mmCIF file of C-alpha atoms in Angstrom:
data_model
loop_
_atom_site.group_PDB
_atom_site.id
_atom_site.type_symbol
_atom_site.label_atom_id
_atom_site.label_comp_id
_atom_site.label_asym_id
_atom_site.label_seq_id
_atom_site.Cartn_x
_atom_site.Cartn_y
_atom_site.Cartn_z
ATOM 1 C CA MET A 1 61.207 11.785 34.898
ATOM 2 C CA HIS A 2 60.503 13.769 37.400
ATOM 3 C CA GLN A 3 61.543 13.008 41.250
ATOM 4 C CA THR A 4 60.969 14.968 43.780
ATOM 5 C CA TYR A 5 63.751 13.999 46.727
ATOM 6 C CA GLY A 6 63.850 15.831 50.305
ATOM 7 C CA TRP A 7 63.521 15.269 54.284
ATOM 8 C CA LEU A 8 60.821 13.722 55.713
ATOM 9 C CA PRO A 9 59.612 12.434 59.852
ATOM 10 C CA ASN A 10 59.552 8.660 60.020
ATOM 11 C CA VAL A 11 56.427 8.654 61.332
ATOM 12 C CA TYR A 12 55.010 9.426 57.737
ATOM 13 C CA LEU A 13 56.650 6.589 56.399
ATOM 14 C CA GLU A 14 55.801 2.512 56.168
ATOM 15 C CA ALA A 15 58.063 -0.327 55.077
ATOM 16 C CA ILE A 16 56.059 -1.671 52.206
ATOM 17 C CA PRO A 17 56.823 -5.819 53.111
ATOM 18 C CA ALA A 18 57.885 -7.759 50.349
ATOM 19 C CA VAL A 19 55.250 -10.125 50.138
ATOM 20 C CA PHE A 20 51.991 -8.600 50.688
ATOM 21 C CA ASP A 21 49.672 -10.876 53.107
ATOM 22 C CA GLU A 22 46.501 -10.091 50.449
ATOM 23 C CA PRO A 23 43.977 -13.108 48.944
ATOM 24 C CA VAL A 24 44.414 -12.145 45.216
ATOM 25 C CA ILE A 25 42.430 -13.666 42.761
ATOM 26 C CA SER A 26 44.478 -15.812 39.982
ATOM 27 C CA GLU A 27 43.226 -15.356 36.501
ATOM 28 C CA ASP A 28 41.826 -19.242 36.414
ATOM 29 C CA GLU A 29 39.546 -18.482 39.735
ATOM 30 C CA ASP A 30 36.587 -17.498 38.624
ATOM 31 C CA GLU A 31 36.122 -13.946 37.540
ATOM 32 C CA SER A 32 33.203 -12.396 38.664
ATOM 33 C CA ALA A 33 34.641 -12.575 42.320
ATOM 34 C CA GLU A 34 35.697 -9.658 43.936
ATOM 35 C CA PRO A 35 39.790 -9.337 45.223
ATOM 36 C CA VAL A 36 39.314 -8.029 48.441
ATOM 37 C CA LEU A 37 42.062 -4.836 49.003
ATOM 38 C CA SER A 38 44.666 -4.145 51.023
ATOM 39 C CA ARG A 39 46.390 -0.411 51.217
ATOM 40 C CA TYR A 40 49.179 -1.771 48.908
ATOM 41 C CA SER A 41 46.287 -3.234 46.371
ATOM 42 C CA LEU A 42 45.581 0.510 45.760
ATOM 43 C CA ILE A 43 49.219 1.615 44.232
ATOM 44 C CA GLU A 44 49.318 2.596 40.688
ATOM 45 C CA ALA A 45 51.636 0.993 37.607
ATOM 46 C CA THR A 46 53.713 3.205 37.115
ATOM 47 C CA HIS A 47 55.473 1.038 34.334
ATOM 48 C CA VAL A 48 55.180 -1.692 31.281
ATOM 49 C CA THR A 49 57.659 -4.878 30.965
ATOM 50 C CA THR A 50 58.789 -4.646 27.594
ATOM 51 C CA ALA A 51 59.822 -8.427 27.733
ATOM 52 C CA THR A 52 58.661 -11.446 29.369
ATOM 53 C CA LEU A 53 61.267 -10.850 32.546
ATOM 54 C CA ASN A 54 62.206 -12.784 35.620
ATOM 55 C CA LEU A 55 61.055 -11.221 39.301
ATOM 56 C CA ARG A 56 63.946 -11.913 41.391
ATOM 57 C CA LYS A 57 64.606 -11.866 45.087
ATOM 58 C CA GLY A 58 67.603 -9.609 44.658
ATOM 59 C CA SER A 59 69.616 -7.124 41.971
ATOM 60 C CA GLY A 60 71.458 -9.449 39.488
ATOM 61 C CA THR A 61 70.729 -12.849 37.886
ATOM 62 C CA GLY A 62 72.119 -14.643 40.872
ATOM 63 C CA TYR A 63 68.924 -14.313 42.790
ATOM 64 C CA PRO A 64 66.242 -16.817 42.674
ATOM 65 C CA VAL A 65 63.500 -16.183 40.373
ATOM 66 C CA LEU A 66 60.501 -15.666 42.495
ATOM 67 C CA LYS A 67 57.917 -15.495 39.237
ATOM 68 C CA VAL A 68 57.638 -15.353 35.605
ATOM 69 C CA ILE A 69 56.470 -12.022 34.740
ATOM 70 C CA ASP A 70 54.933 -11.299 31.212
ATOM 71 C CA GLN A 71 55.731 -9.279 28.400
ATOM 72 C CA GLY A 72 52.830 -5.863 28.880
ATOM 73 C CA SER A 73 52.555 -6.369 32.546
ATOM 74 C CA LYS A 74 52.115 -3.278 34.878
ATOM 75 C CA VAL A 75 54.479 -2.877 37.663
ATOM 76 C CA ARG A 76 55.028 -0.458 40.255
ATOM 77 C CA SER A 77 58.836 0.700 40.197
ATOM 78 C CA MET A 78 59.859 1.036 43.908
ATOM 79 C CA LEU A 79 63.610 1.770 43.119
ATOM 80 C CA GLN A 80 66.129 1.517 40.687
ATOM 81 C CA GLN A 81 69.952 0.235 41.825
ATOM 82 C CA GLY A 82 72.098 0.493 39.246
ATOM 83 C CA LEU A 83 70.560 -1.451 36.086
ATOM 84 C CA TRP A 84 68.236 -2.854 37.997
ATOM 85 C CA SER A 85 64.977 -1.332 39.393
ATOM 86 C CA GLN A 86 62.671 -2.502 42.218
ATOM 87 C CA VAL A 87 58.558 -3.305 41.364
ATOM 88 C CA GLN A 88 55.937 -3.996 42.881
ATOM 89 C CA CYS A 89 53.754 -6.841 40.473
ATOM 90 C CA GLY A 90 50.567 -7.948 41.940
ATOM 91 C CA LYS A 91 50.874 -8.960 45.631
ATOM 92 C CA LEU A 92 55.371 -9.245 45.369
ATOM 93 C CA LEU A 93 58.059 -7.314 45.630
ATOM 94 C CA GLY A 94 61.212 -8.198 43.652
ATOM 95 C CA TRP A 95 63.770 -6.772 41.031
ATOM 96 C CA VAL A 96 63.779 -6.776 37.140
ATOM 97 C CA PRO A 97 66.346 -5.473 34.076
ATOM 98 C CA SER A 98 65.284 -1.763 34.640
ATOM 99 C CA MET A 99 65.831 -1.808 30.490
ATOM 100 C CA TYR A 100 62.799 -3.429 30.197
ATOM 101 C CA LEU A 101 60.363 -1.644 31.988
ATOM 102 C CA GLN A 102 58.530 1.585 29.861
ATOM 103 C CA GLN A 103 56.934 4.138 31.751
ATOM 104 C CA VAL A 104 53.234 4.609 31.611
ATOM 105 C CA PRO A 105 51.932 8.010 31.574
ATOM 106 C CA SER A 106 50.495 9.568 34.116
ATOM 107 C CA ARG A 107 46.991 10.499 34.113
ATOM 108 C CA PRO A 108 45.273 12.629 36.507
ATOM 109 C CA ALA A 109 41.854 11.263 38.345
ATOM 110 C CA LYS A 110 38.623 13.358 36.848
ATOM 111 C CA GLY A 111 38.899 16.019 39.069
ATOM 112 C CA GLY A 112 41.845 15.118 40.783
ATOM 113 C CA LEU A 113 39.661 12.957 43.383
ATOM 114 C CA ILE A 114 40.917 9.054 44.265
ATOM 115 C CA ALA A 115 38.743 6.600 45.888
ATOM 116 C CA VAL A 116 40.126 5.306 48.835
ATOM 117 C CA PRO A 117 39.392 2.373 50.607
ATOM 118 C CA ASN A 118 38.257 3.422 53.740
ATOM 119 C CA GLN A 119 41.916 3.485 55.829
ATOM 120 C CA ARG A 120 41.580 4.357 59.441
ATOM 121 C CA ALA A 121 44.391 7.277 60.522
ATOM 122 C CA LEU A 122 45.023 9.630 63.617
ATOM 123 C CA THR A 123 45.784 13.616 63.816
ATOM 124 C CA THR A 124 48.783 14.662 64.355
ATOM 125 C CA ILE A 125 47.976 18.256 65.790
ATOM 126 C CA GLY A 126 44.670 19.900 66.222
ATOM 127 C CA LEU A 127 43.878 21.268 62.808
ATOM 128 C CA ASN A 128 41.027 23.089 61.312
ATOM 129 C CA ALA A 129 39.237 20.182 59.462
ATOM 130 C CA ARG A 130 37.326 21.867 55.988
ATOM 131 C CA ARG A 131 34.654 21.911 53.595
ATOM 132 C CA GLY A 132 36.559 21.690 50.875
ATOM 133 C CA PRO A 133 40.572 20.339 49.645
ATOM 134 C CA GLY A 134 42.489 23.881 50.584
ATOM 135 C CA ASP A 135 43.162 27.043 53.221
ATOM 136 C CA HIS A 136 40.351 28.672 51.062
ATOM 137 C CA TYR A 137 37.453 26.546 52.645
ATOM 138 C CA SER A 138 34.703 26.997 55.207
ATOM 139 C CA LEU A 139 35.892 25.850 58.416
ATOM 140 C CA VAL A 140 33.798 22.807 59.782
ATOM 141 C CA ARG A 141 35.198 21.784 63.014
ATOM 142 C CA ILE A 142 38.486 21.692 65.197
ATOM 143 C CA LEU A 143 39.512 18.176 65.667
ATOM 144 C CA PRO A 144 42.223 17.831 68.657
ATOM 145 C CA ALA A 145 45.415 15.674 68.007
ATOM 146 C CA ASP A 146 45.333 12.019 68.138
ATOM 147 C CA THR A 147 41.306 12.135 66.674
ATOM 148 C CA ALA A 148 40.378 8.874 65.092
ATOM 149 C CA VAL A 149 39.329 9.803 61.912
ATOM 150 C CA VAL A 150 38.797 7.331 58.083
ATOM 151 C CA ILE A 151 39.714 8.485 55.125
ATOM 152 C CA VAL A 152 37.487 7.932 51.974
ATOM 153 C CA ALA A 153 39.216 9.835 49.227
ATOM 154 C CA ARG A 154 42.299 12.246 48.631
ATOM 155 C CA GLN A 155 43.071 15.166 45.748
ATOM 156 C CA GLY A 156 46.763 16.258 45.947
ATOM 157 C CA ALA A 157 48.043 17.738 49.580
ATOM 158 C CA TRP A 158 44.843 17.175 51.507
ATOM 159 C CA ARG A 159 42.240 13.980 52.321
ATOM 160 C CA ARG A 160 38.582 14.119 52.981
ATOM 161 C CA ILE A 161 37.994 11.917 56.202
ATOM 162 C CA ASP A 162 34.576 10.831 58.137
ATOM 163 C CA ARG A 163 34.421 11.707 61.315
ATOM 164 C CA ASP A 164 31.058 10.486 63.116
ATOM 165 C CA GLY A 165 29.291 10.306 59.941
ATOM 166 C CA GLU A 166 30.181 13.829 58.861
ATOM 167 C CA GLU A 167 32.568 14.174 55.584
ATOM 168 C CA MET A 168 35.151 17.288 55.812
ATOM 169 C CA TRP A 169 39.101 17.985 54.604
ATOM 170 C CA ILE A 170 42.294 17.981 55.965
ATOM 171 C CA PRO A 171 45.964 18.239 54.923
ATOM 172 C CA ALA A 172 47.437 14.788 54.278
ATOM 173 C CA SER A 173 50.942 16.142 56.416
ATOM 174 C CA GLN A 174 48.864 16.032 59.435
ATOM 175 C CA LEU A 175 47.680 12.162 59.547
ATOM 176 C CA ARG A 176 49.021 9.012 60.718
ATOM 177 C CA THR A 177 47.455 6.095 60.001
ATOM 178 C CA VAL A 178 46.721 3.052 62.767
ATOM 179 C CA TYR A 179 47.367 -0.728 61.960
#
């Protein structure tokens, strides 16, 4: 597993809640029903469970069980502490023994473009909006700081945005998510 560590201003960070307040369609409900997505729904699975596991409130067997996770369930590993990993499983965030997680090989999206469900953001500085995801693309317009935009897709370090019905690309590092 390759991990990158570094420093990042707090303005770019958001705490992930212990329980996500989004509706989740259970296996018992109508399969044709469409789940409601939040920004947490789009977090991709990084691991699969190799055994049936107790998802616990803390990193140890002394913590209460939040849910039993079936073998073969896809989860997203958020943090590792000793022999335990904090994972997101559905709408819950909890802890499981790391030894029962197997990493899922990452596969790039076709063309590297990943859709985003209309996430609202503000520009952090005045910046050049471009026709494509890179500095070599031609300029569409200059957006002033604190311009409201809607993110519709991402590709690498760039975000495709909609501003007044026109799509353009700007660096992700120059956006601040609006709640």
